[in-house]
mmCIF file with all atom_site columns, C-alpha atoms in Angstrom:
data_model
loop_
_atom_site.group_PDB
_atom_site.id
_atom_site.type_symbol
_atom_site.label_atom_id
_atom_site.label_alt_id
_atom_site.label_comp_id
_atom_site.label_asym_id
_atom_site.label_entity_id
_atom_site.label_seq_id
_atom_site.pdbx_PDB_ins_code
_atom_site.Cartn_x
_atom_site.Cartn_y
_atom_site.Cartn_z
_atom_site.occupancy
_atom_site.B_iso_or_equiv
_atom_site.pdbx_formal_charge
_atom_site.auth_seq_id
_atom_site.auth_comp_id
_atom_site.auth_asym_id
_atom_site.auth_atom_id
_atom_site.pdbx_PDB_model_num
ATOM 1   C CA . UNK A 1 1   ? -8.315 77.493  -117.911 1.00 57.00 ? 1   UNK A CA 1
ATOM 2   C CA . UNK A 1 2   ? -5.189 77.335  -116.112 1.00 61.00 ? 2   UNK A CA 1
ATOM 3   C CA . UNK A 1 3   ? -7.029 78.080  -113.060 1.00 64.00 ? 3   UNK A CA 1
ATOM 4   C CA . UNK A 1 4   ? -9.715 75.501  -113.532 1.00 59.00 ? 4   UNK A CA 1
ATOM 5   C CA . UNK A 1 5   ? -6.552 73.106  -114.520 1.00 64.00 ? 5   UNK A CA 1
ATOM 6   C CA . UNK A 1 6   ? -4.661 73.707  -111.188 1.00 67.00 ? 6   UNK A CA 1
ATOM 7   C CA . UNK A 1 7   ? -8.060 73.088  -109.455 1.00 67.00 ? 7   UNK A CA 1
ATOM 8   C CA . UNK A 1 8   ? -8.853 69.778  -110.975 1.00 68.00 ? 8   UNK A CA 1
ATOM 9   C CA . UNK A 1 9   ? -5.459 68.777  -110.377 1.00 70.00 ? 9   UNK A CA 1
ATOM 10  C CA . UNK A 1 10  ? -6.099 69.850  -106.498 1.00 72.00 ? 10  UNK A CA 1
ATOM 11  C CA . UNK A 1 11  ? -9.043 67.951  -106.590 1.00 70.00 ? 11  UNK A CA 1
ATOM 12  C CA . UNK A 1 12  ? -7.191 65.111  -108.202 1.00 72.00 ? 12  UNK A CA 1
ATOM 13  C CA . UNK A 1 13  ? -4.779 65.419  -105.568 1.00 73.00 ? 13  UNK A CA 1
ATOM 14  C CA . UNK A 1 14  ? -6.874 65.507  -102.999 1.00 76.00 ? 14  UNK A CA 1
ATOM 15  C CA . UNK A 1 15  ? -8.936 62.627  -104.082 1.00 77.00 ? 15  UNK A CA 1
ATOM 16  C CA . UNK A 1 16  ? -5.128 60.712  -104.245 1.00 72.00 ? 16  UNK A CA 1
ATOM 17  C CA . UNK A 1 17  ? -5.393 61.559  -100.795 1.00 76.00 ? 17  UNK A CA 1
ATOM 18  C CA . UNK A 1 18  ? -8.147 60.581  -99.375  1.00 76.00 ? 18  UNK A CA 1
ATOM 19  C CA . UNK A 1 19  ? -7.999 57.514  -101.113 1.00 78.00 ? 19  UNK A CA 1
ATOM 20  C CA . UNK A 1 20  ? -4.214 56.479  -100.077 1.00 75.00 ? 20  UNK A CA 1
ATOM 21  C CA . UNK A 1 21  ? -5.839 57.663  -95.789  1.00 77.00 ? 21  UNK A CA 1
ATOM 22  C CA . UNK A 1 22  ? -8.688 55.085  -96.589  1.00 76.00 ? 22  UNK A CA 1
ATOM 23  C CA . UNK A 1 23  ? -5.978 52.540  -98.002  1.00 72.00 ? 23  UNK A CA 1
ATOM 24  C CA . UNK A 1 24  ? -4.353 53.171  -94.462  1.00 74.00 ? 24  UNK A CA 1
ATOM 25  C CA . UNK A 1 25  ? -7.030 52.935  -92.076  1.00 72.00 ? 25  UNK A CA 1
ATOM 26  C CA . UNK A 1 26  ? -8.302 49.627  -94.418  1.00 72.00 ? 26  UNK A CA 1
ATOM 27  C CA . UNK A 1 27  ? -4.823 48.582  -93.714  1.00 71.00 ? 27  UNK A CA 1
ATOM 28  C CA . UNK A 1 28  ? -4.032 49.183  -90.479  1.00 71.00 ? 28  UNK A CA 1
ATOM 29  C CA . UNK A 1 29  ? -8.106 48.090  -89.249  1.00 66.00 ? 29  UNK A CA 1
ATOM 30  C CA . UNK A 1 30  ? -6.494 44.813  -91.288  1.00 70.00 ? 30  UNK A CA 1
ATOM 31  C CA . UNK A 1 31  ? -3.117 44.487  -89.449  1.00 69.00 ? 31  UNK A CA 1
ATOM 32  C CA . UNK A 1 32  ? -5.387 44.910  -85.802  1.00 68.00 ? 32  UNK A CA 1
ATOM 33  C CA . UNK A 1 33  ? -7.646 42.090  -86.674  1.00 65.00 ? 33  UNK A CA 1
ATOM 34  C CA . UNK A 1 34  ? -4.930 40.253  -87.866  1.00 73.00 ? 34  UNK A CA 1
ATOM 35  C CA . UNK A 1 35  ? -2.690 40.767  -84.486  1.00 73.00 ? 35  UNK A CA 1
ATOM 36  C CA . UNK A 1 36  ? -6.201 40.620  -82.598  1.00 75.00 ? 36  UNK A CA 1
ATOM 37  C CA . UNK A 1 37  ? -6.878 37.095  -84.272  1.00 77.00 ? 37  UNK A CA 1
ATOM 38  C CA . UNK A 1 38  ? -3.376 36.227  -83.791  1.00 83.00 ? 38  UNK A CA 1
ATOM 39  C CA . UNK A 1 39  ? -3.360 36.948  -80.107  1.00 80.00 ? 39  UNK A CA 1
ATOM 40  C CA . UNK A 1 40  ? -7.114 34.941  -79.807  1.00 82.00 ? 40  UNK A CA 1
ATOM 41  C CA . UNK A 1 41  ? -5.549 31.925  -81.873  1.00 87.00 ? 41  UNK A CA 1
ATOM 42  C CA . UNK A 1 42  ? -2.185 32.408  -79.017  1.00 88.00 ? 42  UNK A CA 1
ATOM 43  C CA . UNK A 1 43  ? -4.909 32.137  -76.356  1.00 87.00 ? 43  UNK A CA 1
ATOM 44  C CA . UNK A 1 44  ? -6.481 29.122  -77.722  1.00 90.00 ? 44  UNK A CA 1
ATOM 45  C CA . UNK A 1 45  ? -3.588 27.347  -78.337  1.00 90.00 ? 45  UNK A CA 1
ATOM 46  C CA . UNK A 1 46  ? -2.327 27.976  -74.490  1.00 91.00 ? 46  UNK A CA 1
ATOM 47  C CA . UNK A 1 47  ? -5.621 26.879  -73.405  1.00 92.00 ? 47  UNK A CA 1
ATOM 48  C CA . UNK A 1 48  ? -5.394 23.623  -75.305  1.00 92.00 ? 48  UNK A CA 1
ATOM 49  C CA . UNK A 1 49  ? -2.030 23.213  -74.676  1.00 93.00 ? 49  UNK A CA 1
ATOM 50  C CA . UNK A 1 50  ? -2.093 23.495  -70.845  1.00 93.00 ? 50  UNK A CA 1
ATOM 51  C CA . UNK A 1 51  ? -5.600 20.667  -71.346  1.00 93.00 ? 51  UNK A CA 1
ATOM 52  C CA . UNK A 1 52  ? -3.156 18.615  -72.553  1.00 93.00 ? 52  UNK A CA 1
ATOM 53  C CA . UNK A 1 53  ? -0.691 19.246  -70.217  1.00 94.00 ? 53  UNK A CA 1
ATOM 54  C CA . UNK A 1 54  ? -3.314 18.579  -67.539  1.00 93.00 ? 54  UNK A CA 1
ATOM 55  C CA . UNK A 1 55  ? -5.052 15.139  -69.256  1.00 93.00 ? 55  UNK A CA 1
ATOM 56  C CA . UNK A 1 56  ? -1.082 14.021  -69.754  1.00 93.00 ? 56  UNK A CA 1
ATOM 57  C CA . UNK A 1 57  ? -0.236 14.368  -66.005  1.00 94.00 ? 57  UNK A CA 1
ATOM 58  C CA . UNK A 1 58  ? -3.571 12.610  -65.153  1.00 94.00 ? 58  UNK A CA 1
ATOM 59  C CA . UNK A 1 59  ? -2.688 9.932   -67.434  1.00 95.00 ? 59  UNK A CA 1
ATOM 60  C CA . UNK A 1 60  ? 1.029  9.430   -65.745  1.00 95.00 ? 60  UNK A CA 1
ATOM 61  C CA . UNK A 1 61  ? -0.721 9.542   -62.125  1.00 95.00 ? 61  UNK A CA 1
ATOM 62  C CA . UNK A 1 62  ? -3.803 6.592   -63.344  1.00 95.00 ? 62  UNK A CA 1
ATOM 63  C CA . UNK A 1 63  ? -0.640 4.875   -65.136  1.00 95.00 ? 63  UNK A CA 1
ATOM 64  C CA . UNK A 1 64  ? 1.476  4.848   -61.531  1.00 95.00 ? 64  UNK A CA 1
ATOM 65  C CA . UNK A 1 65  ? -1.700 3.677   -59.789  1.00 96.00 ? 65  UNK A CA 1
ATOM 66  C CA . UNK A 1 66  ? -2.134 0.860   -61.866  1.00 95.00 ? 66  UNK A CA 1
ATOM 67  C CA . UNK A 1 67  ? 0.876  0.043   -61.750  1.00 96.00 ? 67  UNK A CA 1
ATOM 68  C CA . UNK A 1 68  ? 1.237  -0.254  -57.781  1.00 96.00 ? 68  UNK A CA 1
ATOM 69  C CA . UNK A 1 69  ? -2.536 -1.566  -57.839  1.00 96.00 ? 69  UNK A CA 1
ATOM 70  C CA . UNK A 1 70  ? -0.967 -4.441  -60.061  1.00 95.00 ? 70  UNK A CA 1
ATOM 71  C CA . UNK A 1 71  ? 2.299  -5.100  -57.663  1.00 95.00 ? 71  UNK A CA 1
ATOM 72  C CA . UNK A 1 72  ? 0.337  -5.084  -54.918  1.00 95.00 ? 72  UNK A CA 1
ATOM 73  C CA . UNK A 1 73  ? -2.328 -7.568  -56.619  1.00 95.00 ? 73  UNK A CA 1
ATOM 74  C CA . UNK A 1 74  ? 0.751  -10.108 -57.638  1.00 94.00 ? 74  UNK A CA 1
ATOM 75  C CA . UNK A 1 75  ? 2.323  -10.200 -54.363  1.00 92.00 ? 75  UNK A CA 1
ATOM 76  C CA . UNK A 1 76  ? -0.617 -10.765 -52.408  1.00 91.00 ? 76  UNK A CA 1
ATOM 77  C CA . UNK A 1 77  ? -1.481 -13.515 -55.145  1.00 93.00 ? 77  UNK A CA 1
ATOM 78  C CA . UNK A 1 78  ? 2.160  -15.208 -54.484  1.00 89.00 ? 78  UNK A CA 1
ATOM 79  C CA . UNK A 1 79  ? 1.660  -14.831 -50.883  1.00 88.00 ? 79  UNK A CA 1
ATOM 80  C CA . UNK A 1 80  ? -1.390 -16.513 -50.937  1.00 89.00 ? 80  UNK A CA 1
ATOM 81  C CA . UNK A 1 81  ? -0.210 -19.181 -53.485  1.00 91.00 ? 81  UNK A CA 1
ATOM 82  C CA . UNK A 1 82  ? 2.944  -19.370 -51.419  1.00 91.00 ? 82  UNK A CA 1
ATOM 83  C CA . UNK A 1 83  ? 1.060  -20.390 -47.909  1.00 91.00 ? 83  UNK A CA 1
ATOM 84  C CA . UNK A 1 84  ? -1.717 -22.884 -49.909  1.00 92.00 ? 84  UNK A CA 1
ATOM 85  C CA . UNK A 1 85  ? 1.410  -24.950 -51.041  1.00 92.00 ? 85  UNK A CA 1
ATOM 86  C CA . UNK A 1 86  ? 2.960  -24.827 -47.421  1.00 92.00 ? 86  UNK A CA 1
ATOM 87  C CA . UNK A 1 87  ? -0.474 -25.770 -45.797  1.00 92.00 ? 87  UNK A CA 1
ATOM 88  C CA . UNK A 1 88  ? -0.619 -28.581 -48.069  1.00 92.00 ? 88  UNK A CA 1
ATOM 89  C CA . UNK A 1 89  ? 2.801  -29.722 -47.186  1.00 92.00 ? 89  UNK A CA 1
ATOM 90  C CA . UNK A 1 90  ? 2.040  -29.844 -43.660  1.00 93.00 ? 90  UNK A CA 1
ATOM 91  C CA . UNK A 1 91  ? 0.152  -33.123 -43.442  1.00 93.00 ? 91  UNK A CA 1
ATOM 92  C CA . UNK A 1 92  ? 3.548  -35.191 -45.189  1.00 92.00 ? 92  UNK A CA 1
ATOM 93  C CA . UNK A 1 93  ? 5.430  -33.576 -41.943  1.00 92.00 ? 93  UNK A CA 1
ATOM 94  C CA . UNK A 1 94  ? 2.586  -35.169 -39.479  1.00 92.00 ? 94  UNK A CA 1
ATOM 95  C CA . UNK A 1 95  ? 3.205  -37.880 -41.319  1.00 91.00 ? 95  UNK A CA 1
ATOM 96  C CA . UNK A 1 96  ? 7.130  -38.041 -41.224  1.00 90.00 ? 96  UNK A CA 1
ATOM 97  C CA . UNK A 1 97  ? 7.300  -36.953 -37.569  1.00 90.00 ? 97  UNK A CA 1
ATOM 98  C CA . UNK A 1 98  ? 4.981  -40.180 -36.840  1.00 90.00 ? 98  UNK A CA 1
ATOM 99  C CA . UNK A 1 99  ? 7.181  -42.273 -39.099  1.00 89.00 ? 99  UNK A CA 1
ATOM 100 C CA . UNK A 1 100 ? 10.403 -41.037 -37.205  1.00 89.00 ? 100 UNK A CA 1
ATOM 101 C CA . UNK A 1 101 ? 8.230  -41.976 -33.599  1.00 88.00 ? 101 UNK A CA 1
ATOM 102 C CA . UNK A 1 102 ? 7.308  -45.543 -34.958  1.00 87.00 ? 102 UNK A CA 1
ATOM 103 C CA . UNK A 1 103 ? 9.856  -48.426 -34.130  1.00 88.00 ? 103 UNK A CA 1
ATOM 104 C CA . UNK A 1 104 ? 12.266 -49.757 -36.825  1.00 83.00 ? 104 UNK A CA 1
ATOM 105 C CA . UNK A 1 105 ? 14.528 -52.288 -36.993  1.00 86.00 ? 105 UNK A CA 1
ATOM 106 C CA . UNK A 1 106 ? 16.305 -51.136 -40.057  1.00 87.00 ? 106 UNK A CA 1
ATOM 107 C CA . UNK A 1 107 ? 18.661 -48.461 -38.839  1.00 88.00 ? 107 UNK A CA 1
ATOM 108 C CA . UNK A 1 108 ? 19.675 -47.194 -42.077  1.00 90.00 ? 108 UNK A CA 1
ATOM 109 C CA . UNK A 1 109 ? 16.160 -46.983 -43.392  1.00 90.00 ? 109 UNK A CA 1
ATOM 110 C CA . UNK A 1 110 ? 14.635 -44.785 -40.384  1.00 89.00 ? 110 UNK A CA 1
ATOM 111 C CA . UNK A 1 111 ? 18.437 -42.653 -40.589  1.00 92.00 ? 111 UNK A CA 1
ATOM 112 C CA . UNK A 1 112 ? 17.275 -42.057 -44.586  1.00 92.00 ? 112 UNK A CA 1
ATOM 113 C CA . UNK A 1 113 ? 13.956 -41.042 -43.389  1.00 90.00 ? 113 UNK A CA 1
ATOM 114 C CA . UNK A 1 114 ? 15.536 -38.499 -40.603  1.00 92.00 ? 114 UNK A CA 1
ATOM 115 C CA . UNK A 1 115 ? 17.672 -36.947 -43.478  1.00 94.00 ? 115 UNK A CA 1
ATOM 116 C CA . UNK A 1 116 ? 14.348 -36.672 -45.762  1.00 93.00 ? 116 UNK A CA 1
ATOM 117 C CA . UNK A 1 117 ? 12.422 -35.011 -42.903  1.00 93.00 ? 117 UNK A CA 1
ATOM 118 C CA . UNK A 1 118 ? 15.570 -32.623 -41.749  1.00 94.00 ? 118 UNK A CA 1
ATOM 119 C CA . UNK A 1 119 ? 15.874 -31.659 -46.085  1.00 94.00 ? 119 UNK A CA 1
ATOM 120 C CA . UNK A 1 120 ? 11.688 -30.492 -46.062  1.00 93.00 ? 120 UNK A CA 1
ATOM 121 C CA . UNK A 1 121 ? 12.178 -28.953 -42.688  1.00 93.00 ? 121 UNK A CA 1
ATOM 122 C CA . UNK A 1 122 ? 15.437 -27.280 -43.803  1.00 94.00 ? 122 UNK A CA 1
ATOM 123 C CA . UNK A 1 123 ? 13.036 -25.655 -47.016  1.00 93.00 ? 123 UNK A CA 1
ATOM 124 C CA . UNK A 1 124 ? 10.220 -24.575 -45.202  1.00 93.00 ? 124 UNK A CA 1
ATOM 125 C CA . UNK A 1 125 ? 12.496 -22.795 -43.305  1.00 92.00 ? 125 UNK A CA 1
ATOM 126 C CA . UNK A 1 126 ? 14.459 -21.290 -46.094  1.00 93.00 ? 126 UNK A CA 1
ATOM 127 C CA . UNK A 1 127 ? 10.543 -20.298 -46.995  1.00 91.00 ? 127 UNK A CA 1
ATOM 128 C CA . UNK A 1 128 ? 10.186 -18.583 -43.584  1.00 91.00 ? 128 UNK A CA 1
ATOM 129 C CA . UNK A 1 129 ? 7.768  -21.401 -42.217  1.00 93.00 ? 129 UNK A CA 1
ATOM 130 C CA . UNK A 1 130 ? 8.145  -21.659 -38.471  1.00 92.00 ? 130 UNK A CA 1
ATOM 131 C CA . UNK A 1 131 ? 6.793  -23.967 -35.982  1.00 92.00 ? 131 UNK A CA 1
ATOM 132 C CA . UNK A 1 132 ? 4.425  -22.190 -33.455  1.00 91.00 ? 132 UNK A CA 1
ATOM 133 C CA . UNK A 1 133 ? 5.819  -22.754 -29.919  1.00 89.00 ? 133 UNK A CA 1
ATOM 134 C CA . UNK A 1 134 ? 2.993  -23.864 -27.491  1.00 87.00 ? 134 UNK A CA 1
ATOM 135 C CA . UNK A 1 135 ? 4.047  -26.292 -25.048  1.00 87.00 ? 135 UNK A CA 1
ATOM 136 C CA . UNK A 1 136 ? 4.591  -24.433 -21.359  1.00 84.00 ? 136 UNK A CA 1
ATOM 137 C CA . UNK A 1 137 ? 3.163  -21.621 -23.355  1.00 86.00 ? 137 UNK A CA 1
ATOM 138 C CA . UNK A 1 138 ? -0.051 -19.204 -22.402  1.00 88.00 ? 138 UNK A CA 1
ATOM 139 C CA . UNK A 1 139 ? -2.599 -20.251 -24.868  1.00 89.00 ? 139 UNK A CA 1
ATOM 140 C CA . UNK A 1 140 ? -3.482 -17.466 -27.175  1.00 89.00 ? 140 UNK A CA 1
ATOM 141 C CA . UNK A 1 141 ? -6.598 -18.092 -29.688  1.00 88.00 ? 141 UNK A CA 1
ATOM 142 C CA . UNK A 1 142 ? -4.329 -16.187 -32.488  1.00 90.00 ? 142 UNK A CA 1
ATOM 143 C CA . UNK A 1 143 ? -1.761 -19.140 -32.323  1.00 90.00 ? 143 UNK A CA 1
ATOM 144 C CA . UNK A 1 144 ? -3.369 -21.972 -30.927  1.00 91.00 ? 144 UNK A CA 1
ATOM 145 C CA . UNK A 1 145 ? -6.566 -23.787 -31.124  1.00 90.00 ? 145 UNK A CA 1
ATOM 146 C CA . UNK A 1 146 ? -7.999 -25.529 -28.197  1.00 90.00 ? 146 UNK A CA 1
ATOM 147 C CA . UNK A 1 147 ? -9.221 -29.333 -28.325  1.00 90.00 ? 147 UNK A CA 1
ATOM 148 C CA . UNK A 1 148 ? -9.306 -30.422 -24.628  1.00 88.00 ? 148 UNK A CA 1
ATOM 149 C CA . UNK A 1 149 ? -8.738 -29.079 -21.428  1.00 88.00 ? 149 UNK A CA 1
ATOM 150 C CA . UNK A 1 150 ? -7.307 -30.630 -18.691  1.00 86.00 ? 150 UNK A CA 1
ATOM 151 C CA . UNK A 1 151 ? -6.724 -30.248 -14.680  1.00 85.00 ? 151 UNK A CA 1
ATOM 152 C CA . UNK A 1 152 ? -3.148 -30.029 -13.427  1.00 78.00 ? 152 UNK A CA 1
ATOM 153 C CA . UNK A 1 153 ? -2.035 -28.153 -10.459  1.00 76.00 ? 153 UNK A CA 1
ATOM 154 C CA . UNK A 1 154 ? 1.333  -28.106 -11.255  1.00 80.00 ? 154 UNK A CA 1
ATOM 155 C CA . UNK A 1 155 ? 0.469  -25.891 -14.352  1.00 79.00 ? 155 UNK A CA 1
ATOM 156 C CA . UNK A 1 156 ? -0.374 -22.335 -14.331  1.00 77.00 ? 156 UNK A CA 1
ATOM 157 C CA . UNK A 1 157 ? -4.703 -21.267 -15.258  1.00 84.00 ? 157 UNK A CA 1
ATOM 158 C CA . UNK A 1 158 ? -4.610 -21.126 -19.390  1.00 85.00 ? 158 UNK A CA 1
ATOM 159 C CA . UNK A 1 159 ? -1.300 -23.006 -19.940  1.00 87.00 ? 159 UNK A CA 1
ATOM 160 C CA . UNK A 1 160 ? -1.003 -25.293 -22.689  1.00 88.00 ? 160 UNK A CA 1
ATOM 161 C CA . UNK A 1 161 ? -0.338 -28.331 -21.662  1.00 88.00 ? 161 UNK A CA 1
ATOM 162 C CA . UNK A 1 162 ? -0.209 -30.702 -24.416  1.00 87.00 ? 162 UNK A CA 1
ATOM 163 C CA . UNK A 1 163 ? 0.028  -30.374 -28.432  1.00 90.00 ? 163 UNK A CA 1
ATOM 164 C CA . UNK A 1 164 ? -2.057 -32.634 -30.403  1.00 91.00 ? 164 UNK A CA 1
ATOM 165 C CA . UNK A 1 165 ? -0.285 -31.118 -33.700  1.00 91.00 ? 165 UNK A CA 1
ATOM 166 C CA . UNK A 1 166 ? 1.882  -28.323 -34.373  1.00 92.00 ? 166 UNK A CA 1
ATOM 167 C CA . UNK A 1 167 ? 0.906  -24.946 -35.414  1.00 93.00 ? 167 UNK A CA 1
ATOM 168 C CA . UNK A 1 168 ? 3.140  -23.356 -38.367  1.00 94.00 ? 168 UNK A CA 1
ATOM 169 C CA . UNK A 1 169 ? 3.204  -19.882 -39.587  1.00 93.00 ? 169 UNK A CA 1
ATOM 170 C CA . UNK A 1 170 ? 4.880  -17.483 -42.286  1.00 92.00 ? 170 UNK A CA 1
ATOM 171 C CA . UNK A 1 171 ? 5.828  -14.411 -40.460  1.00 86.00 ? 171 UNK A CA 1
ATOM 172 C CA . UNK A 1 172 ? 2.947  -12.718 -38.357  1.00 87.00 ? 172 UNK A CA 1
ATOM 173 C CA . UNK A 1 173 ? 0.578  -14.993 -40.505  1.00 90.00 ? 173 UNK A CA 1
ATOM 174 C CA . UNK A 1 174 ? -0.776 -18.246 -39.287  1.00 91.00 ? 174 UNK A CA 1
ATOM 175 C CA . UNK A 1 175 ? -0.777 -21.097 -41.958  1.00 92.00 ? 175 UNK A CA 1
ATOM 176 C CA . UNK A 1 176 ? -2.007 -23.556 -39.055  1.00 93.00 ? 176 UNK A CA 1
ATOM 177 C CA . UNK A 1 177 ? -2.894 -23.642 -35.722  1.00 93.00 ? 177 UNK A CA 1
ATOM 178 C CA . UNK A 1 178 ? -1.196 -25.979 -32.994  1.00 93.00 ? 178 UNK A CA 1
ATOM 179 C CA . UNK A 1 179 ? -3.815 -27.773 -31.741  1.00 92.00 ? 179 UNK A CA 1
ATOM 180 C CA . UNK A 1 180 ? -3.494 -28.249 -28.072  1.00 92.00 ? 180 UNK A CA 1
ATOM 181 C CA . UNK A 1 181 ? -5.152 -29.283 -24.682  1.00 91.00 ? 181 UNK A CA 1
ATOM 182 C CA . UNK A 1 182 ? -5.222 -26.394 -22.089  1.00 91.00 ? 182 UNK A CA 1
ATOM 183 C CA . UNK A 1 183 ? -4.525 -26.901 -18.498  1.00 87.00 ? 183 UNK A CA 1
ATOM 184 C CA . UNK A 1 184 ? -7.105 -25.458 -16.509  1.00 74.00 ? 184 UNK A CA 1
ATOM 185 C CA . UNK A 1 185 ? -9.218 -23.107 -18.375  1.00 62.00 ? 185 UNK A CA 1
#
């Protein structure tokens, strides 16, 4: 009996054993798929984090276009707003530089007249609105726009000879052409 006592209490042991190895492979096969699911769920969450990364710096760079799209847009709109006014200014100089040319015998009348004529002309220019030389000048189609031509030998071939009405323009861009007669063409 004491024999089959220590035997039972080998087997008991053994069984103890085997159990408390299965216990540690269950736990350890555990802790790997946990680290294993841990390192997948890492992975993910670079992967979505570097998307986002990526969709935020594509958002900044649209963001930055639009934004110089837009400045762009509103300076070309005040531009363009900018020369419509001027070109509809232009015919009340015409009409003030024929007023000033007309005869009056009220000297203080046609004087109040010069001063109103020298203020508008004193804007524009403030505006950057200049007068487009073309008397004596070479006629170029980009400044001037041709009405008549005439024959005078004491002119050059393609000289303008006489302006009908003056040409203005804002910078490089023409708001209106001096209309001229050329001297033989």
């Amino acid at each position: 009996m004491a024999q089959v006592a220590k035997q039972d209490k080998k087997a008991k042991e053994t069984k103890v054993e085997e159990i408390e190895e299965t216990v540690m492979e269950e736990t350890t096969a555990e802790e790997s798929a946990t680290e294993e699911q841990t390192a997948d769920e890492t992975e993910t969450l670079k992967e979505k984090n570097k998307e986002l990364e990526d969709k935020l710096l594509r958002q900044m760079a649209e963001f930055d276009n639009f934004r110089k799209r837009t400045l762009k847009e509103k300076e070309e709109i005040g531009a363009v707003a900018k020369t419509k006014c001027i070109s509809e200014l232009l015919p009340v100089v015409d009409n003030f530089e024929r007023a000033l040319q007309a005869e009056c015998g009220d000297a203080d009348f046609k004087k109040g007249v010069e001063m109103i004529f020298t203020s508008l002309k004193d804007t524009l220019g403030k505006m950057g609105v200049e007068e487009i030389e073309a008397e004596g000048q070479a006629f170029d189609p980009e400044l001037h726009y041709a009405v008549s031509r005439i024959e005078d030998e004491t002119l050059g071939e393609n000289i303008v000879a006489n302006v009908l009405q003056k040409g203005y323009k804002m910078g490089e861009k023409v708001i209106r052409h001096a209309m001229v007669a050329v001297a033989n063409p």
